[in-house]
């Protein structure tokens, strides 16, 4: 198995935060 | 002779390349607009694998923004579809299967040793190279729990109106038809003739409905462990609604309903066995109504009878046992009511149990749900995308 180098952690918002961001995006769009 | 110009499967790396501008189209085509029937007959959870193969490519080209953006739009679009279909069992089951499969893929190809033990060497080559998606796994796990809860709510909404008539009122044993306690009309037949009244359901209708749920979940490739948890939760609901009605209705506390109920619960256990669901702990949730059925049928006269009842009814609380005995209604003039002294005898014997003073069961109780890791044997490089999906903007890499 090829030696794997450490992967970079991608930070994710929580599900609730994602929802909030999504709602504000929808509100902005006409 | 036709010359094969198509690339051989071994040349593919199990990735799908797409332009950043096509991300919205991908989410629309593969998540928003798709119907489960479009992908029936293909690999179960095909959308999950396609999405993961797109994530793999974005990881391969080391584009963190592309990975994050695709995962975010995937999660948001799945949420939107679920909201739009919040009373649709088929759509909810489909997205539970796909969301949990995507979660399994993020684990299986994470490169973490613990998730790689069942991988083929080829699958290990397909592990993510650049990014650690642990936090997105948490989001997908939370989303899976939300979808599971929606699935239970939809299924309970469908079976709730069937439970009382199927379990307590319909006459699935033909020879018992018409045997009702003195002074009570034949409830189910009176419902049948009442055009404006509620519909009555047979046990067969309830079992048929459970079968439809089961077939749908299997068709969508939902993990057997999750299917087992759904069935267990629905059996809990059937048990709770049935027992609560029994505890509140004198007309069903009779020997003949006991006989009927015992037959009905045995049919449900048979259904579990026939569908390899007996290990799902669903059968155990029926124990209270099985014991209530037996309590309605056993002799309730001597001190030995009282002792036998106390040994038998371990899944019922003292309050429930006493209530059923109090409500018990003789079938005819030859059968006696349960005497006050017999009930007192039972109460004395059960005193040391220190049961909570609880009469009715919580029909809304939910068992904690678990999504055990379930790696797939599928080789990503062999996956074909049917032309009917209209995803020709994805390029196999």
Short mmCIF file of C-alpha atoms in Angstrom, two decimals:
data_model
loop_
_atom_site.label_atom_id
_atom_site.label_comp_id
_atom_site.label_asym_id
_atom_site.label_seq_id
_atom_site.Cartn_x
_atom_site.Cartn_y
_atom_site.Cartn_z
CA UNK A 1 0.00 0.00 0.00
CA UNK A 2 1.46 3.40 -0.89
CA UNK A 3 2.25 5.49 2.18
CA UNK A 4 -0.45 8.14 2.51
CA UNK A 5 0.46 11.66 3.51
CA UNK A 6 -1.75 13.42 6.06
CA UNK A 7 -4.94 14.77 4.54
CA UNK A 8 -6.12 18.32 5.13
CA UNK A 9 -9.23 18.56 7.28
CA UNK A 10 -12.01 20.42 5.51
CA UNK A 11 -14.05 22.35 8.06
CA UNK A 12 -17.79 21.88 7.65
CA UNK A 13 -20.63 23.94 9.08
CA UNK A 14 -23.21 21.97 11.07
CA UNK A 15 -26.44 20.90 9.42
CA UNK A 16 -28.31 23.72 11.18
CA UNK A 17 -25.72 26.29 10.09
CA UNK A 18 -25.96 25.03 6.51
CA UNK A 19 -29.71 25.47 6.66
CA UNK A 20 -29.39 29.03 7.94
CA UNK A 21 -26.95 29.90 5.16
CA UNK A 22 -29.27 28.32 2.62
CA UNK A 23 -32.30 30.24 3.87
CA UNK A 24 -30.48 33.59 3.76
CA UNK A 25 -29.30 32.82 0.20
CA UNK A 26 -32.87 32.07 -0.85
CA UNK A 27 -34.08 35.29 0.74
CA UNK A 28 -31.47 37.30 -1.12
CA UNK A 29 -32.40 35.88 -4.50
CA UNK A 30 -35.50 37.50 -6.03
CA UNK B 1 -15.76 -6.64 -37.68
CA UNK B 2 -16.65 -3.89 -35.26
CA UNK B 3 -13.61 -2.39 -33.62
CA UNK B 4 -13.96 -1.67 -29.94
CA UNK B 5 -12.72 1.82 -29.32
CA UNK B 6 -14.20 2.17 -25.84
CA UNK B 7 -11.60 2.33 -23.10
CA UNK B 8 -11.28 -0.78 -21.05
CA UNK B 9 -12.61 -0.63 -17.52
CA UNK B 10 -9.19 -1.15 -16.04
CA UNK B 11 -8.18 2.19 -17.57
CA UNK B 12 -10.72 4.05 -15.47
CA UNK B 13 -9.84 5.30 -12.03
CA UNK B 14 -13.39 5.40 -10.67
CA UNK B 15 -13.70 9.19 -10.79
CA UNK B 16 -16.09 11.58 -12.53
CA UNK B 17 -14.86 14.93 -13.76
CA UNK B 18 -17.20 17.89 -14.12
CA UNK B 19 -16.92 21.61 -14.69
CA UNK B 20 -17.50 23.81 -11.67
CA UNK B 21 -20.27 25.59 -13.62
CA UNK B 22 -22.15 22.29 -13.94
CA UNK B 23 -22.39 21.73 -10.17
CA UNK B 24 -25.90 23.21 -9.97
CA UNK B 25 -26.99 21.14 -12.97
CA UNK B 26 -25.59 18.02 -11.32
CA UNK B 27 -27.52 18.70 -8.10
CA UNK B 28 -30.68 19.41 -10.07
CA UNK B 29 -30.44 16.39 -12.36
CA UNK B 30 -29.14 13.82 -9.91
CA UNK B 31 -30.90 14.92 -6.72
CA UNK B 32 -33.73 17.37 -7.27
CA UNK B 33 -35.34 15.91 -10.39
CA UNK B 34 -34.61 12.20 -10.01
CA UNK B 35 -37.36 9.66 -9.24
CA UNK B 36 -36.49 6.32 -7.65
CA UNK B 37 -38.02 4.59 -10.70
CA UNK B 38 -35.43 6.28 -12.98
CA UNK B 39 -32.64 4.26 -11.37
CA UNK B 40 -34.53 1.09 -10.46
CA UNK B 41 -32.83 -1.87 -12.07
CA UNK B 42 -29.39 -0.23 -11.83
CA UNK B 43 -26.88 -0.45 -8.98
CA UNK B 44 -28.77 0.39 -5.72
CA UNK B 45 -27.72 3.83 -4.43
CA UNK B 46 -26.36 4.85 -7.85
CA UNK B 47 -26.76 8.61 -7.08
CA UNK B 48 -24.59 8.20 -3.95
CA UNK B 49 -21.82 6.48 -5.91
CA UNK B 50 -21.94 9.08 -8.70
CA UNK B 51 -21.70 11.92 -6.17
CA UNK B 52 -18.83 10.21 -4.40
CA UNK B 53 -16.96 9.70 -7.69
CA UNK B 54 -17.34 13.44 -8.37
CA UNK B 55 -16.00 14.20 -4.87
CA UNK B 56 -13.07 11.87 -5.58
CA UNK B 57 -12.15 13.82 -8.69
CA UNK B 58 -12.32 17.17 -6.90
CA UNK B 59 -10.10 15.66 -4.20
CA UNK B 60 -7.74 14.25 -6.85
CA UNK B 61 -7.19 17.68 -8.44
CA UNK B 62 -6.68 19.07 -4.90
CA UNK B 63 -9.52 21.59 -5.18
CA UNK B 64 -10.81 22.07 -1.64
CA UNK B 65 -13.41 24.63 -2.67
CA UNK B 66 -14.85 22.28 -5.29
CA UNK B 67 -15.14 19.48 -2.71
CA UNK B 68 -16.77 21.75 -0.13
CA UNK B 69 -19.10 23.32 -2.65
CA UNK B 70 -20.28 19.97 -4.04
CA UNK B 71 -20.87 18.50 -0.58
CA UNK B 72 -22.76 21.59 0.55
CA UNK B 73 -25.00 21.71 -2.52
CA UNK B 74 -25.57 17.94 -2.25
CA UNK B 75 -26.68 18.22 1.37
CA UNK B 76 -28.85 21.29 0.74
CA UNK B 77 -30.53 19.75 -2.31
CA UNK B 78 -31.27 16.50 -0.46
CA UNK B 79 -32.84 18.57 2.34
CA UNK B 80 -34.94 20.47 -0.20
CA UNK B 81 -36.18 17.24 -1.82
CA UNK B 82 -37.13 15.82 1.58
CA UNK B 83 -39.02 18.93 2.52
CA UNK B 84 -40.94 18.82 -0.75
CA UNK B 85 -41.75 15.11 -0.25
CA UNK B 86 -42.31 15.08 3.50
CA UNK B 87 -45.26 12.68 3.23
CA UNK B 88 -43.77 10.39 0.57
CA UNK B 89 -42.42 7.09 1.90
CA UNK B 90 -40.74 6.12 -1.35
CA UNK B 91 -38.77 9.36 -1.78
CA UNK B 92 -37.80 9.45 1.90
CA UNK B 93 -36.60 5.83 1.81
CA UNK B 94 -34.67 6.52 -1.42
CA UNK B 95 -32.79 9.45 0.07
CA UNK B 96 -32.14 7.67 3.35
CA UNK B 97 -30.51 4.85 1.36
CA UNK B 98 -28.44 7.26 -0.73
CA UNK B 99 -27.41 9.60 2.08
CA UNK B 100 -26.29 6.74 4.31
CA UNK B 101 -24.47 5.15 1.34
CA UNK B 102 -22.63 8.42 0.66
CA UNK B 103 -21.69 8.50 4.35
CA UNK B 104 -20.39 4.89 4.11
CA UNK B 105 -18.36 5.85 0.98
CA UNK B 106 -16.73 8.79 2.79
CA UNK B 107 -15.66 6.32 5.49
CA UNK B 108 -14.71 3.44 3.18
CA UNK B 109 -12.45 5.64 1.05
CA UNK B 110 -11.22 7.93 3.85
CA UNK B 111 -7.88 6.18 4.09
CA UNK B 112 -8.47 5.46 7.80
CA UNK B 113 -7.27 1.95 8.64
CA UNK B 114 -10.38 1.08 10.62
CA UNK B 115 -12.62 1.52 7.59
CA UNK B 116 -10.32 -0.29 5.14
CA UNK B 117 -10.31 -3.82 6.51
CA UNK B 118 -12.84 -5.15 3.98
CA UNK B 119 -11.53 -3.15 1.01
CA UNK B 120 -10.00 -4.79 -2.06
CA UNK B 121 -6.53 -3.52 -3.05
CA UNK B 122 -8.24 -1.60 -5.88
CA UNK B 123 -10.65 0.04 -3.43
CA UNK B 124 -7.68 1.08 -1.29
CA UNK B 125 -6.11 2.74 -4.33
CA UNK B 126 -9.33 4.76 -4.65
CA UNK B 127 -9.06 6.35 -1.21
CA UNK B 128 -9.18 10.15 -1.00
CA UNK B 129 -5.73 11.62 -1.51
CA UNK B 130 -5.81 15.18 -0.22
CA UNK B 131 -8.71 15.91 2.09
CA UNK B 132 -10.06 14.67 5.40
CA UNK B 133 -13.88 14.83 5.24
CA UNK B 134 -14.56 13.80 8.85
CA UNK B 135 -16.62 16.93 9.54
CA UNK B 136 -18.78 16.35 6.46
CA UNK B 137 -19.32 12.78 7.64
CA UNK B 138 -20.83 14.21 10.81
CA UNK B 139 -23.16 16.42 8.76
CA UNK B 140 -24.23 13.44 6.60
CA UNK B 141 -24.77 11.34 9.73
CA UNK B 142 -27.00 14.08 11.22
CA UNK B 143 -28.86 14.34 7.92
CA UNK B 144 -29.35 10.55 7.82
CA UNK B 145 -30.89 10.69 11.30
CA UNK B 146 -33.26 13.47 10.17
CA UNK B 147 -34.30 11.45 7.11
CA UNK B 148 -34.78 8.32 9.24
CA UNK B 149 -37.07 10.29 11.56
CA UNK B 150 -39.07 11.57 8.58
CA UNK B 151 -39.35 8.00 7.25
CA UNK B 152 -40.74 6.75 10.57
CA UNK B 153 -43.18 9.67 10.75
CA UNK B 154 -44.49 9.01 7.24
CA UNK B 155 -44.82 5.25 7.83
CA UNK B 156 -46.52 5.72 11.21
CA UNK B 157 -48.94 8.18 9.62
CA UNK B 158 -49.92 5.49 7.11
CA UNK B 159 -50.31 2.59 9.56
CA UNK B 160 -51.76 4.50 12.57
CA UNK B 161 -55.33 4.52 11.22
CA UNK B 162 -55.09 0.78 10.47
CA UNK B 163 -53.82 -0.52 13.80
CA UNK B 164 -56.94 -0.67 16.01
CA UNK B 165 -59.24 -2.20 13.44
CA UNK B 166 -56.59 -4.63 12.16
CA UNK B 167 -55.33 -5.78 15.57
CA UNK B 168 -58.46 -5.62 17.76
CA UNK B 169 -61.59 -5.35 15.66
CA UNK B 170 -61.25 -7.26 12.42
CA UNK B 171 -62.01 -10.95 12.52
CA UNK B 172 -59.07 -12.75 11.03
CA UNK B 173 -60.12 -16.07 12.62
CA UNK B 174 -63.32 -16.88 10.70
CA UNK B 175 -64.72 -19.25 13.34
CA UNK B 176 -64.72 -16.44 15.91
CA UNK B 177 -66.87 -14.13 13.79
CA UNK B 178 -69.75 -12.81 15.81
CA UNK B 179 -68.39 -13.98 19.18
CA UNK B 180 -68.49 -10.73 21.12
CA UNK B 181 -69.05 -10.01 24.81
CA UNK B 182 -72.62 -9.60 25.99
CA UNK B 183 -74.15 -6.23 25.32
CA UNK B 184 -71.67 -5.17 22.65
CA UNK B 185 -72.49 -4.79 19.01
CA UNK B 186 -70.18 -6.25 16.45
CA UNK B 187 -68.10 -3.10 16.08
CA UNK B 188 -66.23 -3.87 12.92
CA UNK B 189 -69.33 -4.92 11.02
CA UNK B 190 -71.17 -1.82 12.17
CA UNK B 191 -68.26 0.23 10.83
CA UNK B 192 -68.44 -1.59 7.54
CA UNK B 193 -72.04 -0.60 6.97
CA UNK B 194 -71.51 3.02 7.99
CA UNK B 195 -70.68 4.81 4.75
CA UNK B 196 -69.50 7.99 6.47
CA UNK B 197 -67.65 6.26 9.28
CA UNK B 198 -63.95 5.47 9.46
CA UNK B 199 -62.66 2.73 7.20
CA UNK B 200 -61.98 -0.61 8.84
CA UNK B 201 -58.81 -2.49 8.00
CA UNK B 202 -58.01 -6.17 8.21
CA UNK B 203 -54.82 -7.63 9.61
CA UNK B 204 -53.94 -8.70 6.07
CA UNK B 205 -54.15 -5.04 4.95
CA UNK B 206 -51.76 -4.00 7.73
CA UNK B 207 -49.32 -6.80 6.90
CA UNK B 208 -49.56 -5.94 3.19
CA UNK B 209 -48.67 -2.34 4.02
CA UNK B 210 -45.65 -3.45 6.06
CA UNK B 211 -44.64 -5.61 3.09
CA UNK B 212 -44.81 -2.62 0.77
CA UNK B 213 -42.59 -0.57 3.08
CA UNK B 214 -40.15 -3.48 3.27
CA UNK B 215 -40.00 -4.01 -0.51
CA UNK B 216 -39.47 -0.31 -1.14
CA UNK B 217 -36.59 -0.07 1.35
CA UNK B 218 -34.99 -3.22 -0.10
CA UNK B 219 -35.35 -1.96 -3.68
CA UNK B 220 -33.57 1.24 -2.71
CA UNK B 221 -30.64 -0.70 -1.24
CA UNK B 222 -31.14 0.55 2.30
CA UNK B 223 -28.85 -1.34 4.71
CA UNK B 224 -30.57 -4.39 6.28
CA UNK B 225 -29.64 -3.06 9.75
CA UNK B 226 -31.50 0.19 9.08
CA UNK B 227 -34.49 -1.68 7.61
CA UNK B 228 -34.56 -3.75 10.81
CA UNK B 229 -34.62 -0.58 12.92
CA UNK B 230 -37.49 0.88 10.88
CA UNK B 231 -39.51 -2.33 11.27
CA UNK B 232 -38.80 -2.48 15.00
CA UNK B 233 -39.98 1.13 15.40
CA UNK B 234 -43.20 0.40 13.48
CA UNK B 235 -43.82 -2.74 15.55
CA UNK B 236 -43.38 -0.64 18.70
CA UNK B 237 -46.06 1.72 17.38
CA UNK B 238 -48.41 -1.18 16.60
CA UNK B 239 -47.85 -2.62 20.08
CA UNK B 240 -48.37 0.70 21.87
CA UNK B 241 -51.50 1.75 19.98
CA UNK B 242 -53.04 -1.71 20.37
CA UNK B 243 -52.29 -2.01 24.09
CA UNK B 244 -53.47 1.53 24.85
CA UNK B 245 -56.79 0.84 23.15
CA UNK B 246 -57.17 -2.43 24.99
CA UNK B 247 -56.56 -0.58 28.27
CA UNK B 248 -59.28 1.95 27.51
CA UNK B 249 -61.98 -0.17 25.88
CA UNK B 250 -64.08 -2.60 27.83
CA UNK B 251 -65.62 -4.13 24.70
CA UNK B 252 -62.29 -5.55 23.54
CA UNK B 253 -61.24 -6.94 26.92
CA UNK B 254 -62.71 -10.37 26.30
CA UNK B 255 -61.62 -13.95 25.78
CA UNK B 256 -62.42 -13.80 22.06
CA UNK B 257 -60.38 -10.61 21.48
CA UNK B 258 -57.56 -12.30 23.38
CA UNK B 259 -57.77 -15.22 20.97
CA UNK B 260 -57.90 -12.87 18.00
CA UNK B 261 -54.98 -10.79 19.25
CA UNK B 262 -52.81 -13.84 19.90
CA UNK B 263 -53.50 -15.04 16.37
CA UNK B 264 -52.73 -11.59 14.94
CA UNK B 265 -49.43 -11.26 16.81
CA UNK B 266 -48.41 -14.74 15.65
CA UNK B 267 -49.14 -13.67 12.05
CA UNK B 268 -46.91 -10.65 12.53
CA UNK B 269 -44.13 -12.81 13.97
CA UNK B 270 -44.56 -15.08 10.97
CA UNK B 271 -44.16 -12.06 8.67
CA UNK B 272 -40.89 -11.17 10.42
CA UNK B 273 -39.60 -14.72 9.97
CA UNK B 274 -40.62 -14.85 6.30
CA UNK B 275 -38.69 -11.63 5.66
CA UNK B 276 -35.57 -12.49 7.68
CA UNK B 277 -36.36 -9.75 10.17
CA UNK B 278 -36.66 -11.87 13.28
CA UNK B 279 -33.21 -10.76 14.54
CA UNK B 280 -34.23 -7.08 14.32
CA UNK B 281 -35.62 -7.07 17.90
CA UNK B 282 -39.00 -6.18 16.35
CA UNK B 283 -40.60 -9.33 17.75
CA UNK B 284 -39.66 -8.34 21.32
CA UNK B 285 -41.64 -5.09 21.00
CA UNK B 286 -44.85 -7.15 20.64
CA UNK B 287 -44.34 -8.85 24.03
CA UNK B 288 -46.77 -6.57 25.95
CA UNK B 289 -49.71 -7.29 23.59
CA UNK B 290 -48.82 -10.99 23.43
CA UNK B 291 -49.00 -11.12 27.22
CA UNK B 292 -52.20 -9.05 27.27
CA UNK B 293 -53.76 -11.55 24.84
CA UNK B 294 -52.72 -14.42 27.10
CA UNK B 295 -54.04 -12.58 30.16
CA UNK B 296 -57.44 -12.31 28.46
CA UNK B 297 -57.41 -16.05 27.77
CA UNK B 298 -56.11 -17.67 30.97
CA UNK B 299 -58.28 -18.72 33.93
CA UNK B 300 -58.65 -15.97 36.52
CA UNK B 301 -60.08 -17.69 39.57
CA UNK B 302 -57.78 -19.54 41.95
CA UNK B 303 -54.65 -18.53 43.83
CA UNK B 304 -52.64 -20.71 41.41
CA UNK B 305 -54.15 -18.77 38.51
CA UNK B 306 -52.99 -15.53 40.17
CA UNK B 307 -49.48 -16.91 40.56
CA UNK B 308 -49.41 -18.03 36.91
CA UNK B 309 -50.53 -14.58 35.76
CA UNK B 310 -47.76 -12.88 37.77
CA UNK B 311 -45.16 -15.22 36.26
CA UNK B 312 -46.56 -14.71 32.77
CA UNK B 313 -47.04 -10.94 32.58
CA UNK B 314 -43.50 -9.60 32.97
CA UNK B 315 -43.80 -7.09 30.11
CA UNK B 316 -46.94 -5.48 31.56
CA UNK B 317 -46.95 -3.13 34.55
CA UNK B 318 -49.05 -3.90 37.65
CA UNK B 319 -51.38 -1.05 36.66
CA UNK B 320 -51.89 -2.52 33.20
CA UNK B 321 -52.55 -6.05 34.51
CA UNK B 322 -55.05 -4.78 37.08
CA UNK B 323 -56.77 -2.55 34.52
CA UNK B 324 -57.22 -5.41 32.05
CA UNK B 325 -58.60 -7.65 34.81
CA UNK B 326 -61.02 -4.91 35.87
CA UNK B 327 -62.20 -4.34 32.30
CA UNK B 328 -62.46 -8.05 31.51
CA UNK B 329 -65.92 -8.75 30.18
CA UNK B 330 -67.43 -12.25 30.17
CA UNK B 331 -68.52 -13.63 26.84
CA UNK B 332 -71.75 -15.17 28.09
CA UNK B 333 -73.73 -15.94 31.23
CA UNK B 334 -71.62 -19.06 31.91
CA UNK B 335 -68.44 -17.06 32.36
CA UNK B 336 -67.89 -15.09 35.57
CA UNK B 337 -66.43 -11.64 36.05
CA UNK B 338 -63.00 -11.42 37.68
CA UNK B 339 -63.60 -11.09 41.42
CA UNK B 340 -62.33 -8.19 43.50
CA UNK B 341 -60.47 -10.62 45.78
CA UNK B 342 -58.65 -12.17 42.82
CA UNK B 343 -57.50 -8.74 41.66
CA UNK B 344 -56.37 -7.91 45.21
CA UNK B 345 -54.44 -11.19 45.31
CA UNK B 346 -52.62 -10.18 42.12
CA UNK B 347 -51.90 -6.69 43.47
CA UNK B 348 -50.37 -8.14 46.65
CA UNK B 349 -48.15 -10.49 44.70
CA UNK B 350 -46.94 -7.71 42.38
CA UNK B 351 -46.26 -5.16 45.12
CA UNK B 352 -42.59 -6.03 45.38
CA UNK B 353 -42.04 -5.32 41.67
CA UNK B 354 -42.24 -1.55 42.39
CA UNK B 355 -43.55 -0.93 38.87
CA UNK B 356 -43.85 2.71 37.78
CA UNK B 357 -47.47 3.88 38.03
CA UNK B 358 -47.77 3.88 34.27
CA UNK B 359 -50.88 2.81 32.47
CA UNK B 360 -50.54 3.91 28.84
CA UNK B 361 -47.53 3.36 26.61
CA UNK B 362 -45.77 6.21 24.83
CA UNK B 363 -46.74 5.63 21.19
CA UNK B 364 -44.23 8.29 20.11
CA UNK B 365 -41.22 6.73 21.86
CA UNK B 366 -38.35 6.30 19.41
CA UNK B 367 -35.49 3.87 19.83
CA UNK B 368 -32.10 5.53 19.29
CA UNK B 369 -31.10 4.95 15.67
CA UNK B 370 -27.69 3.64 14.66
CA UNK B 371 -26.12 3.52 11.22
CA UNK B 372 -23.49 0.81 11.49
CA UNK B 373 -20.66 1.14 8.98
CA UNK B 374 -21.43 -0.98 5.95
CA UNK B 375 -18.73 -0.97 3.26
CA UNK B 376 -19.68 -1.82 -0.31
CA UNK B 377 -18.10 -4.48 -2.54
CA UNK B 378 -18.71 -2.35 -5.63
CA UNK B 379 -15.65 -1.36 -7.69
CA UNK B 380 -16.06 2.29 -8.62
CA UNK B 381 -14.26 1.91 -11.96
CA UNK B 382 -16.93 -0.53 -13.19
CA UNK B 383 -19.85 1.80 -12.55
CA UNK B 384 -21.85 2.75 -15.64
CA UNK B 385 -24.12 5.77 -15.81
CA UNK B 386 -27.29 5.10 -17.81
CA UNK B 387 -27.86 7.64 -20.60
CA UNK B 388 -31.41 8.13 -19.25
CA UNK B 389 -29.93 10.07 -16.32
CA UNK B 390 -28.89 12.92 -18.65
CA UNK B 391 -25.50 13.27 -17.00
CA UNK B 392 -23.43 13.34 -20.18
CA UNK B 393 -21.55 16.38 -18.83
CA UNK B 394 -19.80 14.02 -16.40
CA UNK B 395 -16.61 12.51 -17.80
CA UNK B 396 -15.37 9.14 -16.60
CA UNK B 397 -11.77 9.39 -15.50
#
